Amino acid sequence: MSLLLSVSGLTKSYGPRPLFAGLTFDLKAGERVGLIGPNGAGKSTLLRILAGTEEADAGSRSARRGVTVGYMPQDDTFPDGATAREVLLAAVADQPMEDYERETQTAITLTQVGFADPDQLASSMSGGWKKRLALARELVRKPDLLLMDEPTNHLDLPGVVWLEKLLRASPFAYLVSTHDRAFLRAIADDILEVSRIYPDGAFRASGGYDSFADRRDEFMEAQERQREAVANQVRRETEWLGRKESAQRRKSRSRIGEAADRRAELSELNYRTQALAAAGIDFAATGRQSKKLLNATGVSKSLGGRLLFDNLDIALAPGTKLGLLGPNGSGKSTLLRVLAGQLEPDAGAVVRADGLRTVVFEQGRAALDLSIPLRRALSPNSDTVMFNGQPMHVAAWAQRFLFKAEMLNLEMSALSGGEQARVRIAQLMLQPADVLFLDEPTNDLDIASLEVLEDSLTDFPGAVVLVTHDRDLMDRLCTEVIGLDGKGGAAPYGSVGQWLTAYERDTKKVEREAEKATAKAAPPPAKAKKLSFKEQQEWDGIEAAITAAEQAVEARQADVEAASTAGHAKLTAACHALDQARAKVEALFARWEELAAKRGG
C-alpha cells in the first residue's frame, strides 16, 4: 500500500504538559483506522494538524504529492443561506473540471448520501442531515484520505449503520475519531490510541477493536510490572541512601546517580499510570423494596400534530433496565419525559409509587449552568458534598471525576463536552433515586468512562430508562427494549440488532411502495428502439447482474472481516478480492448508464 501521509516526532502542548509528544505514524492507501483516546488527549487537535489546519509545536507532517486529504470536524458549519447543492459546488470550485462536470459530480454525491432535494437550505436541516452534508462536502472532492472527528454525532442508529456501510465500501483510506465501540468494530481494521499512558504517546494495533483491547491490556500489564520493579529498586536505593555517611563513602558516586535516574523513571511511570484513571461513577439508590415503581397504561402523545406513540403500556420494577430505540424524531425523549413526569400524556395514565424518587439526565445536558465555575457546579452551597451519607471535600469529589484541584475555578463553558457530561453525572449521583431516566448520557464520554458508566448502571438496583445511540451499552445493559417508529407504532424487541433489521425491512417496504406509486403515475416509457439484439439481451439482464455483483461485494466484505485476525497475507488477499468485486459493480453501473442513454436517445 502506497504512503499517503506521515508524521514524525509530532508534539503539541496547551500547558506545562504536552497533549502528545513525539508521535510518529503513517497512513497508507486503503487503510481503515479508528482513533481513540481519553477526553483531553488531543485527538481533535491531532486531526487538525493532520488536515493541515493547525501547526504542531514540533515534529513534521508530510503528504504524498498530489494527495487529497478530506477533513470533517466535529462541528458542521456552512455559509449562511447556502443550499446543499451550493455547499458541494463550492467544495469543488477549484477542481480542474468543466462546470457540467462539477454539477454532475455534485448531483451524484448528494444522491449517494441520501439527499432528495439538492436545493434544501443547510440552515434548515436537522443535526443528522447537516452531518450527512458535511460528509458529502468531503466526498465530492474524491479524497484519497478522509479524516473524521466524531462523525456519528447527531446521527440516529439507522444513520450510524448507513455510515458504517458507506465507509466499508469506500475506495479511500480514513482515520476516524470516535468513542462508539460498535462503530469502531464495524469500520476499523486498525486502532490508534493517543494517550500519555504510552511511552511514545500512542499505541497502534491491527485486527480491529477487540484485538486492540487485548493487546492493550497485555501492554498495560507489562508496564505495571515494570513500574512495580522500578518502585522496588527506588525503595532499596532510598534505604541505602538513608544509611550513615560512612556507608555512603564506600559506595560509588555512580550509584547515587543511578538512584536519581530510577526515581525519575518511576515518576514518569506514575504519571503515565494516572492516565488510566476512570471517573468514579456510582449512582446511589434509595433502597426502596417496592415491587412496582411505575406503571404506564395506554399512554399516547402527539407533538406538532404528529402521533409519536399510542396506547403504550410500560411497567418499571427494581432491576428493570428499559432501552428506548427509534430514529431521530420518533419520540424517544418525549416518552422518557412522560414517564419521568416532565410531560403529561395526551391519553392514558402514569402511576408512580408513593414518594418515588427519580433523577433525569437531559439530552444535551440542558440542566447545566455553563456560566458558573466548576466548584459551584459540583457543590453549589459549600465546599463539601454528602455522598452515601459521608461528607467529602469538593476537591476530592472533583478528583473522583478526573478534575484536578486547579480546575475548580474554571468556568463550566471552558470544559469539553466529555468533562461537562461527567459534571452532570456527578450532580445526579448526589441524589439517591429509585429510577434513573437517562437521555443520551454517553455523548462525548470516552471509552473508559463509558465502561464505568455501564458497570454502575448494571449494579444499580432500581430501574433505568435509557435513550442512547451506544449499541454496546444498550445490548449489554437493557433487559427490555422498545422500538418507536414515530408514527404511533411501538413494539418490544430482543436487541438493538433485531430492531435495526426490522427498521431496515420496513423502510425498504415503504420505498418500494413509493416507487410503485410513482411508476403508476408516470407516463409509460418510450419503446426502446436503438439497442441491438445483443444489447437488448444485456439490458434485460443487467439489473440482475448488478444485484448479484452487489451481493458479491457483501460476501467479499464478510471475507475481509473474517480475515482481519487471520494474518496479513490473508487479509491482503481478501481486500484485493473486495476491490475487484467493487470494480465490477462500478463497471456494471457505468454500462447500465451507457445503455440507458442509448435506449432513451
Short mmCIF file of C-alpha atoms in Angstrom, two decimals, residues 74-450:
data_model
loop_
_atom_site.label_atom_id
_atom_site.label_comp_id
_atom_site.label_asym_id
_atom_site.label_seq_id
_atom_site.Cartn_x
_atom_site.Cartn_y
_atom_site.Cartn_z
CA GLN A 74 -16.96 17.78 14.97
CA ASP A 75 -18.94 20.95 14.31
CA ASP A 76 -20.75 21.22 10.98
CA THR A 77 -20.71 24.81 9.69
CA PHE A 78 -21.98 26.09 6.33
CA PRO A 79 -22.30 29.53 4.71
CA ASP A 80 -25.47 31.44 5.58
CA GLY A 81 -28.22 30.85 3.05
CA ALA A 82 -26.38 28.07 1.22
CA THR A 83 -28.25 25.10 -0.22
CA ALA A 84 -26.91 21.54 -0.19
CA ARG A 85 -26.03 21.84 -3.88
CA GLU A 86 -24.22 25.16 -3.37
CA VAL A 87 -22.18 23.74 -0.46
CA LEU A 88 -20.85 20.96 -2.68
CA LEU A 89 -20.27 23.17 -5.71
CA ALA A 90 -18.16 25.48 -3.54
CA ALA A 91 -16.13 22.47 -2.36
CA VAL A 92 -15.10 21.63 -5.96
CA ALA A 93 -14.85 25.21 -7.22
CA ASP A 94 -11.06 24.94 -7.51
CA GLN A 95 -11.07 21.49 -9.12
CA PRO A 96 -9.76 21.30 -12.73
CA MET A 97 -13.05 20.34 -14.41
CA GLU A 98 -15.80 21.80 -16.58
CA ASP A 99 -18.90 23.34 -14.99
CA TYR A 100 -21.13 20.49 -16.15
CA GLU A 101 -18.74 18.01 -14.54
CA ARG A 102 -18.99 19.86 -11.21
CA GLU A 103 -22.77 19.80 -11.47
CA THR A 104 -22.79 16.07 -12.28
CA GLN A 105 -20.36 15.18 -9.52
CA THR A 106 -22.39 17.25 -7.04
CA ALA A 107 -25.66 15.59 -8.04
CA ILE A 108 -24.18 12.09 -7.80
CA THR A 109 -22.69 12.75 -4.35
CA LEU A 110 -25.89 14.25 -2.94
CA THR A 111 -27.80 11.19 -4.14
CA GLN A 112 -25.14 8.93 -2.63
CA VAL A 113 -25.65 10.39 0.85
CA GLY A 114 -29.45 10.40 0.58
CA PHE A 115 -30.47 13.97 -0.34
CA ALA A 116 -33.76 14.08 -2.24
CA ASP A 117 -33.82 17.89 -2.51
CA PRO A 118 -30.49 19.47 -3.54
CA ASP A 119 -31.93 22.96 -3.00
CA GLN A 120 -32.71 22.46 0.69
CA LEU A 121 -31.11 25.15 2.85
CA ALA A 122 -28.33 23.83 5.07
CA SER A 123 -29.60 26.03 7.91
CA SER A 124 -32.97 24.26 7.87
CA MET A 125 -31.52 20.77 8.26
CA SER A 126 -31.54 18.61 11.39
CA GLY A 127 -28.25 17.75 13.06
CA GLY A 128 -28.20 14.36 11.35
CA TRP A 129 -28.67 15.80 7.86
CA LYS A 130 -26.10 18.51 8.48
CA LYS A 131 -23.69 15.70 9.33
CA ARG A 132 -24.52 13.98 6.03
CA LEU A 133 -23.99 17.25 4.17
CA ALA A 134 -20.61 17.74 5.85
CA LEU A 135 -19.65 14.25 4.70
CA ALA A 136 -20.89 14.93 1.16
CA ARG A 137 -18.78 18.10 1.06
CA GLU A 138 -15.68 15.94 1.54
CA LEU A 139 -16.80 13.04 -0.66
CA VAL A 140 -17.44 15.27 -3.66
CA ARG A 141 -13.72 16.11 -3.68
CA LYS A 142 -12.90 12.38 -4.02
CA PRO A 143 -10.36 12.25 -1.18
CA ASP A 144 -7.52 9.76 -1.00
CA LEU A 145 -7.63 10.07 2.80
CA LEU A 146 -10.56 11.22 4.91
CA LEU A 147 -10.09 12.45 8.49
CA MET A 148 -13.30 12.36 10.57
CA ASP A 149 -13.83 13.75 14.08
CA GLU A 150 -16.79 12.08 15.85
CA PRO A 151 -18.80 11.58 12.63
CA THR A 152 -21.64 9.75 14.42
CA ASN A 153 -22.59 12.86 16.44
CA HIS A 154 -26.24 13.78 15.70
CA LEU A 155 -26.82 10.60 13.67
CA ASP A 156 -29.52 8.20 14.83
CA LEU A 157 -28.86 4.45 14.85
CA PRO A 158 -30.05 3.87 11.27
CA GLY A 159 -27.83 6.78 10.24
CA VAL A 160 -24.83 5.28 12.02
CA VAL A 161 -25.40 1.92 10.29
CA TRP A 162 -25.70 3.75 6.96
CA LEU A 163 -22.37 5.47 7.61
CA GLU A 164 -20.75 2.14 8.51
CA LYS A 165 -21.77 0.65 5.18
CA LEU A 166 -20.63 3.73 3.26
CA LEU A 167 -17.21 3.71 4.87
CA ARG A 168 -16.66 -0.04 4.46
CA ALA A 169 -17.46 0.28 0.74
CA SER A 170 -15.36 3.41 0.25
CA PRO A 171 -12.30 3.46 -2.03
CA PHE A 172 -10.43 5.95 0.18
CA ALA A 173 -8.40 5.48 3.35
CA TYR A 174 -9.68 7.05 6.55
CA LEU A 175 -8.80 7.91 10.14
CA VAL A 176 -11.92 8.22 12.31
CA SER A 177 -12.05 9.54 15.88
CA THR A 178 -14.94 8.01 17.84
CA HIS A 179 -15.90 6.61 21.25
CA ASP A 180 -18.59 4.31 19.78
CA ARG A 181 -17.29 0.77 20.30
CA ALA A 182 -19.78 -0.92 17.97
CA PHE A 183 -18.98 1.65 15.26
CA LEU A 184 -15.26 1.01 15.74
CA ARG A 185 -15.77 -2.73 15.34
CA ALA A 186 -17.67 -2.14 12.11
CA ILE A 187 -15.37 0.35 10.35
CA ALA A 188 -11.80 -0.03 11.67
CA ASP A 189 -9.16 -2.61 10.76
CA ASP A 190 -6.52 -0.80 12.86
CA ILE A 191 -6.86 1.13 16.11
CA LEU A 192 -4.62 4.03 17.09
CA GLU A 193 -4.94 5.22 20.69
CA VAL A 194 -3.41 8.55 21.71
CA SER A 195 -2.73 8.69 25.44
CA ARG A 196 0.04 9.61 27.84
CA ILE A 197 -0.09 6.06 29.24
CA TYR A 198 2.20 5.05 26.38
CA PRO A 199 5.89 5.96 26.36
CA ASP A 200 5.66 7.02 22.70
CA GLY A 201 2.36 8.82 23.26
CA ALA A 202 0.35 6.39 21.14
CA PHE A 203 -0.29 2.70 20.59
CA ARG A 204 -1.41 1.16 17.31
CA ALA A 205 -2.58 -2.38 16.67
CA SER A 206 -4.16 -4.15 13.71
CA GLY A 207 -7.04 -6.61 13.81
CA GLY A 208 -9.95 -4.42 14.92
CA TYR A 209 -11.08 -3.03 18.26
CA ASP A 210 -11.37 -6.28 20.23
CA SER A 211 -7.90 -7.41 19.15
CA PHE A 212 -6.56 -3.96 20.05
CA ALA A 213 -8.16 -4.14 23.51
CA ASP A 214 -6.46 -7.48 24.19
CA ARG A 215 -3.05 -6.22 23.06
CA ARG A 216 -3.51 -3.00 25.01
CA ASP A 217 -4.25 -4.99 28.18
CA GLU A 218 -1.08 -7.02 27.65
CA PHE A 219 0.95 -3.83 27.21
CA MET A 220 -0.52 -2.25 30.34
CA GLU A 221 0.13 -5.37 32.43
CA ALA A 222 3.77 -5.35 31.28
CA GLN A 223 4.08 -1.63 32.05
CA GLU A 224 2.61 -2.15 35.53
CA ARG A 225 5.13 -4.94 36.22
CA GLN A 226 7.86 -2.56 35.11
CA ARG A 227 6.52 0.16 37.40
CA GLU A 228 6.47 -2.20 40.39
CA ALA A 229 10.02 -3.36 39.64
CA VAL A 230 11.29 0.23 39.41
CA ALA A 231 9.41 1.15 42.61
CA ASN A 232 11.16 -1.71 44.42
CA GLN A 233 14.53 -0.50 43.11
CA VAL A 234 13.77 3.03 44.29
CA ARG A 235 12.84 1.76 47.77
CA ARG A 236 16.11 -0.19 48.03
CA GLU A 237 18.19 2.75 46.81
CA THR A 238 16.38 5.12 49.20
CA GLU A 239 17.15 2.81 52.11
CA TRP A 240 20.80 2.72 51.11
CA LEU A 241 20.99 6.49 50.70
CA GLY A 242 19.49 6.88 54.16
CA ARG A 243 22.29 4.99 55.87
CA LYS A 244 25.07 6.74 57.72
CA GLU A 245 27.62 8.79 55.85
CA SER A 246 30.46 6.28 56.28
CA ALA A 247 28.46 3.64 54.47
CA GLN A 248 27.79 6.03 51.62
CA ARG A 249 31.53 6.80 51.26
CA ARG A 250 32.14 3.15 50.46
CA LYS A 251 29.75 3.33 47.54
CA SER A 252 30.49 4.91 44.19
CA ARG A 253 29.03 8.20 43.09
CA SER A 254 27.61 6.40 40.04
CA ARG A 255 25.18 4.51 42.25
CA ILE A 256 23.85 7.79 43.62
CA GLY A 257 23.28 8.93 40.05
CA GLU A 258 21.58 5.67 39.19
CA ALA A 259 19.22 6.11 42.13
CA ALA A 260 18.23 9.54 40.83
CA ASP A 261 17.63 8.04 37.39
CA ARG A 262 15.39 5.35 38.90
CA ARG A 263 13.36 7.97 40.75
CA ALA A 264 12.88 9.93 37.53
CA GLU A 265 11.83 6.75 35.74
CA LEU A 266 9.33 5.94 38.50
CA SER A 267 7.92 9.47 38.36
CA GLU A 268 7.33 9.11 34.61
CA LEU A 269 5.70 5.67 35.02
CA ASN A 270 3.46 7.01 37.80
CA TYR A 271 2.48 9.95 35.58
CA ARG A 272 1.51 7.55 32.79
CA THR A 273 -0.41 5.29 35.19
CA GLN A 274 -2.53 8.25 36.36
CA ALA A 275 -3.95 8.46 32.83
CA LEU A 276 -5.56 5.05 33.36
CA ALA A 277 -7.94 6.50 35.94
CA ALA A 278 -11.64 6.49 35.08
CA ALA A 279 -14.43 8.58 36.54
CA GLY A 280 -15.86 7.10 39.75
CA ILE A 281 -19.44 6.77 38.55
CA ASP A 282 -21.74 5.14 41.12
CA PHE A 283 -25.41 6.09 41.16
CA ALA A 284 -26.99 5.91 44.61
CA ALA A 285 -30.23 4.01 45.15
CA THR A 286 -32.80 4.68 47.87
CA GLY A 287 -33.09 1.04 48.88
CA ARG A 288 -36.86 1.00 48.20
CA GLN A 289 -38.28 -2.55 48.24
CA SER A 290 -41.48 -1.87 46.26
CA LYS A 291 -42.15 -4.41 43.53
CA LYS A 292 -43.83 -1.76 41.37
CA LEU A 293 -42.12 1.59 40.86
CA LEU A 294 -44.03 2.96 37.88
CA ASN A 295 -46.92 1.73 35.73
CA ALA A 296 -47.90 3.44 32.48
CA THR A 297 -51.11 2.24 30.80
CA GLY A 298 -52.44 3.29 27.42
CA VAL A 299 -50.22 6.37 27.16
CA SER A 300 -50.33 8.37 23.93
CA LYS A 301 -48.60 11.55 22.84
CA SER A 302 -48.60 13.79 19.79
CA LEU A 303 -46.35 16.75 19.03
CA GLY A 304 -46.91 19.23 16.23
CA GLY A 305 -49.95 17.30 15.07
CA ARG A 306 -47.93 14.09 14.62
CA LEU A 307 -48.68 10.99 16.67
CA LEU A 308 -45.49 9.69 18.30
CA PHE A 309 -46.80 6.73 20.31
CA ASP A 310 -50.25 5.42 21.06
CA ASN A 311 -51.85 3.16 23.70
CA LEU A 312 -48.46 2.14 25.13
CA ASP A 313 -48.11 0.10 28.33
CA ILE A 314 -44.87 0.15 30.37
CA ALA A 315 -44.12 -1.21 33.85
CA LEU A 316 -40.94 -0.45 35.80
CA ALA A 317 -39.80 -2.53 38.76
CA PRO A 318 -36.48 -2.72 40.65
CA GLY A 319 -33.92 -4.16 38.27
CA THR A 320 -35.78 -3.15 35.10
CA LYS A 321 -33.40 -1.73 32.51
CA LEU A 322 -35.53 -0.35 29.66
CA GLY A 323 -33.98 0.88 26.41
CA LEU A 324 -35.88 3.18 24.03
CA LEU A 325 -35.00 2.90 20.33
CA GLY A 326 -36.07 4.78 17.24
CA PRO A 327 -34.87 7.13 14.51
CA ASN A 328 -34.38 10.80 15.27
CA GLY A 329 -37.75 12.47 15.89
CA SER A 330 -39.56 9.22 16.70
CA GLY A 331 -40.43 10.33 20.25
CA LYS A 332 -37.85 8.60 22.45
CA SER A 333 -37.06 11.69 24.51
CA THR A 334 -40.75 12.61 24.67
CA LEU A 335 -41.66 9.16 26.02
CA LEU A 336 -38.85 9.37 28.58
CA ARG A 337 -40.12 12.77 29.75
CA VAL A 338 -43.70 11.47 30.00
CA LEU A 339 -42.53 8.58 32.18
CA ALA A 340 -40.40 10.97 34.28
CA GLY A 341 -43.38 13.26 34.87
CA GLN A 342 -41.96 16.20 32.93
CA LEU A 343 -44.71 15.95 30.28
CA GLU A 344 -48.33 14.85 30.57
CA PRO A 345 -49.59 12.19 28.17
CA ASP A 346 -52.45 13.09 25.81
CA ALA A 347 -54.20 9.89 26.86
CA GLY A 348 -53.61 7.11 29.35
CA ALA A 349 -52.12 7.34 32.81
CA VAL A 350 -48.73 7.08 34.52
CA VAL A 351 -48.98 5.85 38.13
CA ARG A 352 -45.88 6.21 40.29
CA ALA A 353 -45.21 4.61 43.67
CA ASP A 354 -45.72 6.93 46.64
CA GLY A 355 -42.66 9.07 47.22
CA LEU A 356 -40.93 7.77 44.10
CA ARG A 357 -37.52 9.44 43.71
CA THR A 358 -36.14 9.96 40.22
CA VAL A 359 -33.22 11.67 38.54
CA VAL A 360 -33.11 12.81 34.91
CA PHE A 361 -30.07 13.20 32.66
CA GLU A 362 -31.35 15.57 29.97
CA GLN A 363 -30.32 15.33 26.35
CA GLY A 364 -27.58 17.86 25.70
CA ARG A 365 -27.00 18.27 29.46
CA ALA A 366 -29.51 21.15 29.34
CA ALA A 367 -29.64 21.49 33.15
CA LEU A 368 -26.01 22.56 33.41
CA ASP A 369 -25.30 26.24 34.07
CA LEU A 370 -22.24 26.94 31.92
CA SER A 371 -21.69 30.40 33.42
CA ILE A 372 -20.63 29.19 36.89
CA PRO A 373 -17.26 27.76 37.96
CA LEU A 374 -16.70 24.03 38.20
CA ARG A 375 -16.51 24.31 42.00
CA ARG A 376 -20.10 25.59 42.25
CA ALA A 377 -21.41 23.12 39.69
CA LEU A 378 -20.07 20.23 41.77
CA SER A 379 -21.00 21.70 45.17
CA PRO A 380 -23.45 24.63 44.94
CA ASN A 381 -23.77 25.63 48.61
CA SER A 382 -20.43 24.90 50.26
CA ASP A 383 -17.07 23.23 49.74
CA THR A 384 -18.46 19.91 50.99
CA VAL A 385 -20.78 17.37 49.37
CA MET A 386 -22.61 14.48 51.00
CA PHE A 387 -22.21 11.20 49.14
CA ASN A 388 -23.62 7.95 50.53
CA GLY A 389 -24.10 9.71 53.86
CA GLN A 390 -20.44 10.78 54.13
CA PRO A 391 -19.03 14.32 53.77
CA MET A 392 -16.44 14.85 51.04
CA HIS A 393 -14.48 17.98 50.17
CA VAL A 394 -15.27 19.37 46.74
CA ALA A 395 -11.63 18.89 45.65
CA ALA A 396 -11.82 15.17 46.45
CA TRP A 397 -15.23 14.96 44.77
CA ALA A 398 -13.81 16.66 41.68
CA GLN A 399 -10.85 14.26 41.64
CA ARG A 400 -13.29 11.34 41.57
CA PHE A 401 -14.41 12.66 38.18
CA LEU A 402 -10.85 13.28 36.93
CA PHE A 403 -10.79 17.03 37.62
CA LYS A 404 -7.63 18.45 39.16
CA ALA A 405 -7.83 20.95 42.00
CA GLU A 406 -6.53 23.77 39.80
CA MET A 407 -9.57 23.32 37.52
CA LEU A 408 -12.13 24.11 40.23
CA ASN A 409 -12.27 27.81 39.39
CA LEU A 410 -12.66 27.24 35.64
CA GLU A 411 -15.95 28.37 34.15
CA MET A 412 -18.10 25.44 33.02
CA SER A 413 -18.16 26.79 29.45
CA ALA A 414 -14.40 26.15 29.24
CA LEU A 415 -14.84 22.41 29.78
CA SER A 416 -15.06 19.89 26.96
CA GLY A 417 -18.27 18.00 26.21
CA GLY A 418 -16.96 14.91 27.95
CA GLU A 419 -15.99 16.91 31.03
CA GLN A 420 -19.43 18.55 31.16
CA ALA A 421 -21.04 15.11 30.92
CA ARG A 422 -19.00 13.95 33.93
CA VAL A 423 -20.12 17.04 35.89
CA ARG A 424 -23.79 16.29 35.19
CA ILE A 425 -23.31 12.68 36.27
CA ALA A 426 -21.60 13.91 39.46
CA GLN A 427 -24.61 16.12 40.23
CA LEU A 428 -27.06 13.26 39.75
CA MET A 429 -25.02 10.87 41.89
CA LEU A 430 -25.73 13.08 44.91
CA GLN A 431 -29.46 12.34 44.58
CA PRO A 432 -30.47 8.82 45.71
CA ALA A 433 -33.06 7.52 43.25
CA ASP A 434 -35.49 4.71 42.57
CA VAL A 435 -35.50 5.32 38.81
CA LEU A 436 -32.82 6.80 36.54
CA PHE A 437 -34.07 8.49 33.36
CA LEU A 438 -31.04 8.90 31.10
CA ASP A 439 -31.35 10.67 27.73
CA GLU A 440 -28.11 10.29 25.74
CA PRO A 441 -25.77 10.19 28.76
CA THR A 442 -22.96 8.68 26.68
CA ASN A 443 -22.45 11.64 24.33
CA ASP A 444 -18.82 12.84 24.47
CA LEU A 445 -17.75 10.31 27.14
CA ASP A 446 -14.51 8.48 26.39
CA ILE A 447 -14.41 4.69 26.31
CA ALA A 448 -13.03 4.32 29.84
CA SER A 449 -15.86 6.45 31.27
CA LEU A 450 -18.42 4.57 29.15
#
